């Protein structure tokens, strides 16, 4: 008699051949999309942008990504959540909640890393042959860098203002008076670009995020 | 006999709590049973058929119509993009300061709460408001609570609620309005306090979600294409939810005409003349669907009210209720504040349930003046409207935010309990 072994879902033994083939196809299709397209998707999925045209979303995605990349260049090589003073906590339950990482500012600034999602992400990157884009262990670093960007933006009003100015959106225009408007989701996109630049990723983390979402769905269906 | 009626009420609460019967059906059965044990004849004066079922079912007709028109205006605001534009503008103006966004969404929810209540109000403010707040970093439970506290802050000015209390407690609308004006500062102050304190305590939360880069579903694409076609509603259309309030409060116009004026204003400011008829009819028919649950409840409450006002029921309940109802203002405030959670979980003090029957008993037995019962029920309405984990607006707002209704109850109850305390103090000071 053997005891049942339970653990995080795995792509190698958790998927039927048909489902596995379908997942590879989906991920290959995702990889064909341009990185900018993922930025547009993220903004498009953010509430308040329902009435925005694709050109406007594309312009904002480009500006937010450039801002995040430049912020990473300014931050220098000695980053990490520790630099911002945030505590790092590892936990599971990410696959159920469809989360990879979370930043909370209270009671103390904390970065929560969902280890089950990170493990599946690492396995997926290897399984799909995406190691040239996402090196082993890079996802954890990207998650830390992503939340570090949120931490930086949260604690620095000037930085938030700079991002808003970069996006160039107006909430109100009365003659010469112009009130700059906030673009929901732009900070998230900037954080992804920051993470990609800090960790030297070959593609946007949003590509792996979308692939992970497909993998979780496939594992749930099998 | 009084004991039998109380036991029947207890059984009714049990049936509602155990979800064996929907609240409306349980209240109708309770009304008929109370009338029967009170010795009411089947037909004729003070009877089961003619008084309880026939007259009782239409007692709150004016409230039902006000609820329907409120839902009509709500549907119109949703279809023409007025509600969505209000939330979008708030995010654009204050998006990088989550507390400012939450305060803005709170104000929009309050404005919408003056037009319509319950789940439709929560949806109108929350469908864009909740994910928008979460997107700028407001934690999920705070986002759900903000919508509910906002609606409750608008509730003292919700015209269908005025109509309900006016008809159910047999009070002039002016008297109801007078009390609501006194309750509003408590509801507004604690709603703002909720946002400020909870924002400070919980800070911001940003998540790396796996669904953030999902391809947009085809239904979403249709919705977006419709939203793009509509664009933002013009700024003057955003005043639509305030129109009924200004007319009813500022010009003391009757409730139903005030609400109809709001419908016409929303239509005229957003719709081309050749599309007006079609849009008016479409939104009116959709409003019937939205208003069906509260209307069914108001029919049932009318029946229960008619039953507890029967002479036999009043005579039986009078000594019992007199014995347990505090007359001293301090004891009144203390006892009824402690009892406030009994309006949760469809409990016996729920105003839109058995609580309406108890209110009827308190008035018809002459224990408290109708104005004091108004203060008591309106104060409890604040607790029930926000923190009850079985009320549709709380369940919807919690689930849409991705938290449980119990989490929302725990977070909001201290604030709405204080609002109830404020309302009870005003009642004791001015009405007892």
GROMACS .gro file of C-alpha atoms in nm, chain B residues 11-431:
model
  421
  233UNK     CA    1  -4.143   3.075   1.416
  234UNK     CA    2  -4.150   3.329   1.129
  235UNK     CA    3  -3.799   3.446   1.217
  236UNK     CA    4  -3.687   3.082   1.232
  237UNK     CA    5  -3.827   3.013   0.886
  238UNK     CA    6  -3.652   3.321   0.744
  239UNK     CA    7  -3.323   3.250   0.919
  240UNK     CA    8  -3.321   2.887   0.808
  241UNK     CA    9  -3.412   3.003   0.457
  242UNK     CA   10  -3.702   2.760   0.451
  243UNK     CA   11  -3.923   3.039   0.318
  244UNK     CA   12  -3.840   3.364   0.137
  245UNK     CA   13  -3.895   3.665   0.366
  246UNK     CA   14  -4.195   3.794   0.169
  247UNK     CA   15  -4.380   3.460   0.184
  248UNK     CA   16  -4.298   3.415   0.554
  249UNK     CA   17  -4.438   3.763   0.633
  250UNK     CA   18  -4.764   3.695   0.447
  251UNK     CA   19  -4.812   3.364   0.631
  252UNK     CA   20  -4.729   3.536   0.958
  253UNK     CA   21  -4.982   3.811   0.888
  254UNK     CA   22  -5.259   3.562   0.816
  255UNK     CA   23  -5.169   3.348   1.120
  256UNK     CA   24  -5.163   3.652   1.354
  257UNK     CA   25  -5.503   3.762   1.223
  258UNK     CA   26  -5.643   3.412   1.272
  259UNK     CA   27  -5.523   3.371   1.633
  260UNK     CA   28  -5.639   3.726   1.714
  261UNK     CA   29  -5.991   3.609   1.637
  262UNK     CA   30  -6.037   3.811   1.316
  263UNK     CA   31  -6.334   3.697   1.106
  264UNK     CA   32  -6.274   3.564   0.754
  265UNK     CA   33  -6.454   3.852   0.576
  266UNK     CA   34  -6.603   4.190   0.666
  267UNK     CA   35  -6.468   4.464   0.897
  268UNK     CA   36  -6.125   4.390   1.056
  269UNK     CA   37  -6.114   4.053   0.877
  270UNK     CA   38  -5.849   3.827   0.727
  271UNK     CA   39  -5.963   3.856   0.366
  272UNK     CA   40  -6.087   4.215   0.339
  273UNK     CA   41  -5.860   4.393   0.587
  274UNK     CA   42  -5.537   4.195   0.607
  275UNK     CA   43  -5.507   4.059   0.253
  276UNK     CA   44  -5.700   4.315   0.044
  277UNK     CA   45  -5.628   4.645   0.221
  278UNK     CA   46  -5.293   4.536   0.365
  279UNK     CA   47  -5.143   4.432   0.033
  280UNK     CA   48  -5.189   4.781  -0.118
  281UNK     CA   49  -5.112   4.982   0.196
  282UNK     CA   50  -4.760   5.057   0.070
  283UNK     CA   51  -4.862   5.113  -0.295
  284UNK     CA   52  -4.708   5.462  -0.302
  285UNK     CA   53  -4.379   5.315  -0.174
  286UNK     CA   54  -4.388   5.046  -0.441
  287UNK     CA   55  -4.435   5.307  -0.712
  288UNK     CA   56  -4.152   5.519  -0.569
  289UNK     CA   57  -3.927   5.211  -0.568
  290UNK     CA   58  -4.020   5.139  -0.930
  291UNK     CA   59  -3.947   5.496  -1.043
  292UNK     CA   60  -3.622   5.493  -0.846
  293UNK     CA   61  -3.522   5.174  -1.026
  294UNK     CA   62  -3.624   5.336  -1.357
  295UNK     CA   63  -3.397   5.633  -1.293
  296UNK     CA   64  -3.125   5.389  -1.184
  297UNK     CA   65  -3.154   5.188  -1.506
  298UNK     CA   66  -3.148   5.508  -1.709
  299UNK     CA   67  -2.835   5.629  -1.529
  300UNK     CA   68  -2.672   5.295  -1.597
  301UNK     CA   69  -2.768   5.276  -1.965
  302UNK     CA   70  -2.671   5.635  -2.045
  303UNK     CA   71  -2.334   5.604  -1.870
  304UNK     CA   72  -2.410   5.865  -1.600
  305UNK     CA   73  -2.311   5.634  -1.310
  306UNK     CA   74  -1.999   5.506  -1.490
  307UNK     CA   75  -1.886   5.855  -1.588
  308UNK     CA   76  -1.917   5.976  -1.228
  309UNK     CA   77  -1.684   5.698  -1.105
  310UNK     CA   78  -1.442   5.734  -1.399
  311UNK     CA   79  -1.407   6.108  -1.337
  312UNK     CA   80  -1.333   6.048  -0.970
  313UNK     CA   81  -1.056   5.801  -1.055
  314UNK     CA   82  -0.910   6.042  -1.311
  315UNK     CA   83  -0.906   6.332  -1.064
  316UNK     CA   84  -0.775   6.151  -0.757
  317UNK     CA   85  -0.641   5.819  -0.880
  318UNK     CA   86  -0.294   5.831  -0.729
  319UNK     CA   87  -0.441   5.896  -0.382
  320UNK     CA   88  -0.649   5.589  -0.292
  321UNK     CA   89  -0.818   5.765   0.001
  322UNK     CA   90  -0.934   6.047  -0.227
  323UNK     CA   91  -1.072   5.794  -0.477
  324UNK     CA   92  -1.252   5.606  -0.197
  325UNK     CA   93  -1.401   5.932  -0.066
  326UNK     CA   94  -1.513   6.019  -0.418
  327UNK     CA   95  -1.673   5.677  -0.473
  328UNK     CA   96  -1.835   5.716  -0.130
  329UNK     CA   97  -1.991   6.045  -0.245
  330UNK     CA   98  -2.113   5.888  -0.571
  331UNK     CA   99  -2.260   5.593  -0.379
  332UNK     CA  100  -2.438   5.835  -0.146
  333UNK     CA  101  -2.578   6.023  -0.444
  334UNK     CA  102  -2.696   5.700  -0.604
  335UNK     CA  103  -2.830   5.586  -0.265
  336UNK     CA  104  -3.069   5.882  -0.267
  337UNK     CA  105  -3.222   5.752  -0.591
  338UNK     CA  106  -3.250   5.381  -0.529
  339UNK     CA  107  -3.140   5.141  -0.258
  340UNK     CA  108  -3.038   4.782  -0.198
  341UNK     CA  109  -2.853   4.572  -0.455
  342UNK     CA  110  -2.934   4.792  -0.760
  343UNK     CA  111  -2.767   5.090  -0.591
  344UNK     CA  112  -2.467   4.879  -0.489
  345UNK     CA  113  -2.432   4.751  -0.845
  346UNK     CA  114  -2.465   5.090  -1.005
  347UNK     CA  115  -2.194   5.240  -0.787
  348UNK     CA  116  -1.990   4.922  -0.744
  349UNK     CA  117  -1.965   4.765  -1.090
  350UNK     CA  118  -1.705   5.023  -1.188
  351UNK     CA  119  -1.640   5.170  -0.842
  352UNK     CA  120  -1.518   4.852  -0.667
  353UNK     CA  121  -1.261   4.737  -0.928
  354UNK     CA  122  -1.157   5.099  -0.979
  355UNK     CA  123  -1.085   5.137  -0.608
  356UNK     CA  124  -0.901   4.803  -0.599
  357UNK     CA  125  -0.699   4.907  -0.907
  358UNK     CA  126  -0.571   5.218  -0.728
  359UNK     CA  127  -0.478   5.015  -0.418
  360UNK     CA  128  -0.782   5.027  -0.188
  361UNK     CA  129  -0.802   4.688  -0.006
  362UNK     CA  130  -1.099   4.471  -0.105
  363UNK     CA  131  -1.297   4.481   0.221
  364UNK     CA  132  -1.255   4.857   0.244
  365UNK     CA  133  -1.376   4.889  -0.118
  366UNK     CA  134  -1.692   4.686  -0.048
  367UNK     CA  135  -1.755   4.874   0.278
  368UNK     CA  136  -1.709   5.210   0.106
  369UNK     CA  137  -1.988   5.134  -0.142
  370UNK     CA  138  -2.224   5.016   0.135
  371UNK     CA  139  -2.144   5.300   0.375
  372UNK     CA  140  -2.195   5.545   0.087
  373UNK     CA  141  -2.537   5.405   0.003
  374UNK     CA  142  -2.631   5.419   0.373
  375UNK     CA  143  -2.516   5.782   0.390
  376UNK     CA  144  -2.753   5.858   0.102
  377UNK     CA  145  -3.036   5.654   0.254
  378UNK     CA  146  -3.173   5.936   0.473
  379UNK     CA  147  -3.248   6.118   0.147
  380UNK     CA  148  -3.378   5.814  -0.043
  381UNK     CA  149  -3.723   5.928  -0.144
  382UNK     CA  150  -3.880   5.578  -0.159
  383UNK     CA  151  -3.765   5.531   0.202
  384UNK     CA  152  -3.942   5.855   0.301
  385UNK     CA  153  -4.254   5.723   0.132
  386UNK     CA  154  -4.220   5.388   0.311
  387UNK     CA  155  -4.189   5.536   0.658
  388UNK     CA  156  -4.460   5.791   0.587
  389UNK     CA  157  -4.713   5.525   0.481
  390UNK     CA  158  -4.610   5.242   0.713
  391UNK     CA  159  -4.600   5.459   1.026
  392UNK     CA  160  -4.882   5.688   0.913
  393UNK     CA  161  -4.673   6.004   0.943
  394UNK     CA  162  -4.663   6.313   0.719
  395UNK     CA  163  -4.368   6.318   0.476
  396UNK     CA  164  -4.254   6.644   0.643
  397UNK     CA  165  -4.206   6.462   0.974
  398UNK     CA  166  -4.007   6.185   0.807
  399UNK     CA  167  -3.795   6.442   0.623
  400UNK     CA  168  -3.732   6.629   0.951
  401UNK     CA  169  -3.594   6.319   1.123
  402UNK     CA  170  -3.390   6.211   0.820
  403UNK     CA  171  -3.221   6.552   0.813
  404UNK     CA  172  -3.111   6.488   1.172
  405UNK     CA  173  -2.996   6.132   1.099
  406UNK     CA  174  -2.798   6.231   0.789
  407UNK     CA  175  -2.503   6.402   0.972
  408UNK     CA  176  -2.439   6.080   1.170
  409UNK     CA  177  -2.460   5.860   0.859
  410UNK     CA  178  -2.236   6.093   0.657
  411UNK     CA  179  -1.981   6.149   0.935
  412UNK     CA  180  -1.936   5.779   1.011
  413UNK     CA  181  -1.920   5.693   0.641
  414UNK     CA  182  -1.634   5.941   0.594
  415UNK     CA  183  -1.475   5.817   0.916
  416UNK     CA  184  -1.493   5.460   0.784
  417UNK     CA  185  -1.297   5.554   0.472
  418UNK     CA  186  -1.040   5.764   0.659
  419UNK     CA  187  -0.982   5.522   0.948
  420UNK     CA  188  -0.984   5.206   0.738
  421UNK     CA  189  -0.755   5.362   0.477
  422UNK     CA  190  -0.514   5.454   0.754
  423UNK     CA  191  -0.539   5.115   0.925
  424UNK     CA  192  -0.522   4.898   0.615
  425UNK     CA  193  -0.312   5.114   0.384
  426UNK     CA  194  -0.293   5.012   0.020
  427UNK     CA  195  -0.273   4.671  -0.147
  428UNK     CA  196  -0.139   4.599  -0.497
  429UNK     CA  197  -0.157   4.252  -0.644
  430UNK     CA  198   0.018   4.081  -0.932
  431UNK     CA  199  -0.286   3.901  -1.060
  432UNK     CA  200  -0.273   3.617  -1.312
  433UNK     CA  201  -0.582   3.750  -1.486
  434UNK     CA  202  -0.440   4.096  -1.554
  435UNK     CA  203  -0.313   4.008  -1.903
  436UNK     CA  204  -0.602   3.785  -2.009
  437UNK     CA  205  -0.741   3.831  -2.355
  438UNK     CA  206  -1.063   4.027  -2.333
  439UNK     CA  207  -1.371   3.804  -2.352
  440UNK     CA  208  -1.603   3.858  -2.650
  441UNK     CA  209  -1.886   3.979  -2.422
  442UNK     CA  210  -1.647   4.233  -2.276
  443UNK     CA  211  -1.558   4.350  -2.626
  444UNK     CA  212  -1.926   4.412  -2.698
  445UNK     CA  213  -1.962   4.605  -2.373
  446UNK     CA  214  -1.653   4.810  -2.453
  447UNK     CA  215  -1.771   4.886  -2.803
  448UNK     CA  216  -2.104   5.007  -2.656
  449UNK     CA  217  -1.920   5.213  -2.395
  450UNK     CA  218  -1.701   5.366  -2.668
  451UNK     CA  219  -2.007   5.454  -2.872
  452UNK     CA  220  -2.167   5.620  -2.569
  453UNK     CA  221  -1.852   5.792  -2.444
  454UNK     CA  222  -1.871   5.996  -2.124
  455UNK     CA  223  -2.206   6.142  -2.025
  456UNK     CA  224  -2.201   6.526  -2.047
  457UNK     CA  225  -2.122   6.706  -1.719
  458UNK     CA  226  -2.471   6.850  -1.680
  459UNK     CA  227  -2.620   6.497  -1.708
  460UNK     CA  228  -2.419   6.399  -1.400
  461UNK     CA  229  -2.655   6.616  -1.195
  462UNK     CA  230  -2.946   6.377  -1.269
  463UNK     CA  231  -2.934   6.186  -0.936
  464UNK     CA  232  -2.953   6.518  -0.749
  465UNK     CA  233  -3.263   6.643  -0.932
  466UNK     CA  234  -3.527   6.447  -0.732
  467UNK     CA  235  -3.354   6.538  -0.407
  468UNK     CA  236  -3.336   6.910  -0.486
  469UNK     CA  237  -3.704   6.915  -0.582
  470UNK     CA  238  -3.823   6.712  -0.281
  471UNK     CA  239  -3.594   6.870  -0.025
  472UNK     CA  240  -3.547   7.223  -0.158
  473UNK     CA  241  -3.886   7.283  -0.318
  474UNK     CA  242  -4.086   7.039  -0.104
  475UNK     CA  243  -4.237   6.883  -0.416
  476UNK     CA  244  -4.417   6.549  -0.369
  477UNK     CA  245  -4.200   6.237  -0.394
  478UNK     CA  246  -4.327   6.071  -0.712
  479UNK     CA  247  -4.328   6.388  -0.928
  480UNK     CA  248  -3.977   6.469  -0.800
  481UNK     CA  249  -3.853   6.128  -0.907
  482UNK     CA  250  -4.026   6.151  -1.245
  483UNK     CA  251  -3.853   6.485  -1.299
  484UNK     CA  252  -3.522   6.307  -1.238
  485UNK     CA  253  -3.611   6.047  -1.503
  486UNK     CA  254  -3.697   6.319  -1.755
  487UNK     CA  255  -3.382   6.517  -1.678
  488UNK     CA  256  -3.158   6.211  -1.722
  489UNK     CA  257  -3.333   6.132  -2.049
  490UNK     CA  258  -3.326   6.484  -2.191
  491UNK     CA  259  -2.957   6.538  -2.114
  492UNK     CA  260  -2.833   6.213  -2.263
  493UNK     CA  261  -3.067   6.099  -2.539
  494UNK     CA  262  -3.147   6.217  -2.891
  495UNK     CA  263  -3.517   6.302  -2.934
  496UNK     CA  264  -3.581   6.022  -3.183
  497UNK     CA  265  -3.442   5.761  -2.942
  498UNK     CA  266  -3.625   5.886  -2.632
  499UNK     CA  267  -3.941   5.673  -2.654
  500UNK     CA  268  -3.747   5.354  -2.711
  501UNK     CA  269  -3.502   5.419  -2.427
  502UNK     CA  270  -3.776   5.523  -2.183
  503UNK     CA  271  -3.974   5.205  -2.245
  504UNK     CA  272  -3.670   4.977  -2.241
  505UNK     CA  273  -3.542   5.114  -1.910
  506UNK     CA  274  -3.892   5.115  -1.757
  507UNK     CA  275  -3.943   4.747  -1.838
  508UNK     CA  276  -3.595   4.665  -1.706
  509UNK     CA  277  -3.681   4.860  -1.389
  510UNK     CA  278  -3.975   4.628  -1.321
  511UNK     CA  279  -3.732   4.339  -1.299
  512UNK     CA  280  -3.502   4.531  -1.063
  513UNK     CA  281  -3.790   4.650  -0.845
  514UNK     CA  282  -3.970   4.314  -0.825
  515UNK     CA  283  -3.803   4.186  -0.501
  516UNK     CA  284  -3.860   4.502  -0.293
  517UNK     CA  285  -4.215   4.539  -0.428
  518UNK     CA  286  -4.296   4.180  -0.327
  519UNK     CA  287  -4.151   4.259   0.016
  520UNK     CA  288  -4.361   4.576   0.051
  521UNK     CA  289  -4.680   4.384  -0.035
  522UNK     CA  290  -4.593   4.136   0.243
  523UNK     CA  291  -4.499   4.408   0.494
  524UNK     CA  292  -4.834   4.581   0.425
  525UNK     CA  293  -5.015   4.255   0.503
  526UNK     CA  294  -4.819   4.205   0.826
  527UNK     CA  295  -4.880   4.566   0.932
  528UNK     CA  296  -5.253   4.528   0.871
  529UNK     CA  297  -5.254   4.210   1.082
  530UNK     CA  298  -5.074   4.354   1.386
  531UNK     CA  299  -5.303   4.658   1.380
  532UNK     CA  300  -5.618   4.446   1.413
  533UNK     CA  301  -5.799   4.522   1.742
  534UNK     CA  302  -5.760   4.164   1.863
  535UNK     CA  303  -5.384   4.164   1.802
  536UNK     CA  304  -5.335   4.506   1.966
  537UNK     CA  305  -5.532   4.395   2.271
  538UNK     CA  306  -5.329   4.074   2.302
  539UNK     CA  307  -4.986   4.228   2.250
  540UNK     CA  308  -5.039   4.553   2.446
  541UNK     CA  309  -4.955   4.426   2.799
  542UNK     CA  310  -4.660   4.219   2.683
  543UNK     CA  311  -4.493   4.490   2.476
  544UNK     CA  312  -4.565   4.756   2.743
  545UNK     CA  313  -4.389   4.540   3.002
  546UNK     CA  314  -4.064   4.517   2.806
  547UNK     CA  315  -4.048   4.859   2.635
  548UNK     CA  316  -3.837   5.113   2.825
  549UNK     CA  317  -3.996   5.453   2.879
  550UNK     CA  318  -3.696   5.633   3.028
  551UNK     CA  319  -3.499   5.805   2.746
  552UNK     CA  320  -3.160   5.683   2.873
  553UNK     CA  321  -3.279   5.324   2.908
  554UNK     CA  322  -3.448   5.355   2.565
  555UNK     CA  323  -3.116   5.449   2.403
  556UNK     CA  324  -2.920   5.188   2.595
  557UNK     CA  325  -3.158   4.897   2.537
  558UNK     CA  326  -3.224   4.963   2.170
  559UNK     CA  327  -2.856   5.027   2.096
  560UNK     CA  328  -2.763   4.695   2.254
  561UNK     CA  329  -3.041   4.524   2.057
  562UNK     CA  330  -2.929   4.673   1.720
  563UNK     CA  331  -2.760   4.349   1.597
  564UNK     CA  332  -3.103   4.182   1.614
  565UNK     CA  333  -3.178   4.344   1.279
  566UNK     CA  334  -2.895   4.140   1.121
  567UNK     CA  335  -2.939   3.794   0.965
  568UNK     CA  336  -3.311   3.867   0.896
  569UNK     CA  337  -3.352   3.902   1.272
  570UNK     CA  338  -3.669   4.018   1.447
  571UNK     CA  339  -3.576   4.389   1.435
  572UNK     CA  340  -3.513   4.397   1.060
  573UNK     CA  341  -3.724   4.688   0.934
  574UNK     CA  342  -3.788   4.514   0.603
  575UNK     CA  343  -3.913   4.203   0.779
  576UNK     CA  344  -4.061   4.130   1.116
  577UNK     CA  345  -3.928   4.462   1.247
  578UNK     CA  346  -4.202   4.638   1.048
  579UNK     CA  347  -4.460   4.429   1.236
  580UNK     CA  348  -4.302   4.513   1.572
  581UNK     CA  349  -4.302   4.881   1.475
  582UNK     CA  350  -4.671   4.850   1.396
  583UNK     CA  351  -4.735   4.693   1.739
  584UNK     CA  352  -4.540   4.968   1.918
  585UNK     CA  353  -4.752   5.236   1.751
  586UNK     CA  354  -5.094   5.071   1.761
  587UNK     CA  355  -5.051   4.972   2.127
  588UNK     CA  356  -4.962   5.335   2.200
  589UNK     CA  357  -4.629   5.244   2.361
  590UNK     CA  358  -4.424   5.500   2.170
  591UNK     CA  359  -4.538   5.786   1.950
  592UNK     CA  360  -4.508   5.712   1.578
  593UNK     CA  361  -4.226   5.968   1.552
  594UNK     CA  362  -4.019   5.771   1.809
  595UNK     CA  363  -4.080   5.449   1.617
  596UNK     CA  364  -3.965   5.630   1.303
  597UNK     CA  365  -3.640   5.718   1.481
  598UNK     CA  366  -3.595   5.363   1.602
  599UNK     CA  367  -3.661   5.196   1.265
  600UNK     CA  368  -3.467   5.449   1.058
  601UNK     CA  369  -3.166   5.403   1.290
  602UNK     CA  370  -3.186   5.024   1.260
  603UNK     CA  371  -3.221   5.062   0.883
  604UNK     CA  372  -2.868   5.204   0.881
  605UNK     CA  373  -2.729   4.892   1.051
  606UNK     CA  374  -2.926   4.651   0.835
  607UNK     CA  375  -2.850   4.837   0.509
  608UNK     CA  376  -2.472   4.808   0.552
  609UNK     CA  377  -2.373   4.522   0.777
  610UNK     CA  378  -2.634   4.248   0.732
  611UNK     CA  379  -2.452   3.956   0.564
  612UNK     CA  380  -2.784   3.827   0.428
  613UNK     CA  381  -2.898   4.149   0.262
  614UNK     CA  382  -2.857   4.149  -0.114
  615UNK     CA  383  -2.646   4.466  -0.136
  616UNK     CA  384  -2.396   4.341   0.123
  617UNK     CA  385  -2.370   3.996  -0.035
  618UNK     CA  386  -2.325   4.145  -0.382
  619UNK     CA  387  -2.067   4.408  -0.280
  620UNK     CA  388  -1.865   4.156  -0.077
  621UNK     CA  389  -1.862   3.885  -0.343
  622UNK     CA  390  -1.787   4.130  -0.623
  623UNK     CA  391  -1.490   4.255  -0.421
  624UNK     CA  392  -1.369   3.900  -0.359
  625UNK     CA  393  -1.429   3.887   0.017
  626UNK     CA  394  -1.699   3.728   0.234
  627UNK     CA  395  -2.009   3.917   0.354
  628UNK     CA  396  -1.905   3.832   0.712
  629UNK     CA  397  -1.573   4.014   0.662
  630UNK     CA  398  -1.767   4.320   0.548
  631UNK     CA  399  -2.001   4.291   0.847
  632UNK     CA  400  -1.714   4.277   1.096
  633UNK     CA  401  -1.543   4.577   0.936
  634UNK     CA  402  -1.853   4.800   0.902
  635UNK     CA  403  -2.062   4.708   1.208
  636UNK     CA  404  -1.878   4.933   1.459
  637UNK     CA  405  -1.939   5.236   1.237
  638UNK     CA  406  -2.307   5.172   1.162
  639UNK     CA  407  -2.370   5.080   1.525
  640UNK     CA  408  -2.248   5.430   1.612
  641UNK     CA  409  -2.483   5.577   1.349
  642UNK     CA  410  -2.772   5.386   1.510
  643UNK     CA  411  -2.665   5.516   1.851
  644UNK     CA  412  -2.668   5.871   1.714
  645UNK     CA  413  -3.014   5.821   1.563
  646UNK     CA  414  -3.147   5.676   1.890
  647UNK     CA  415  -3.004   5.965   2.092
  648UNK     CA  416  -3.180   6.213   1.860
  649UNK     CA  417  -3.500   6.010   1.895
  650UNK     CA  418  -3.482   6.002   2.275
  651UNK     CA  419  -3.402   6.372   2.295
  652UNK     CA  420  -3.671   6.495   2.059
  653UNK     CA  421  -3.946   6.237   2.028
   0.00000   0.00000   0.00000
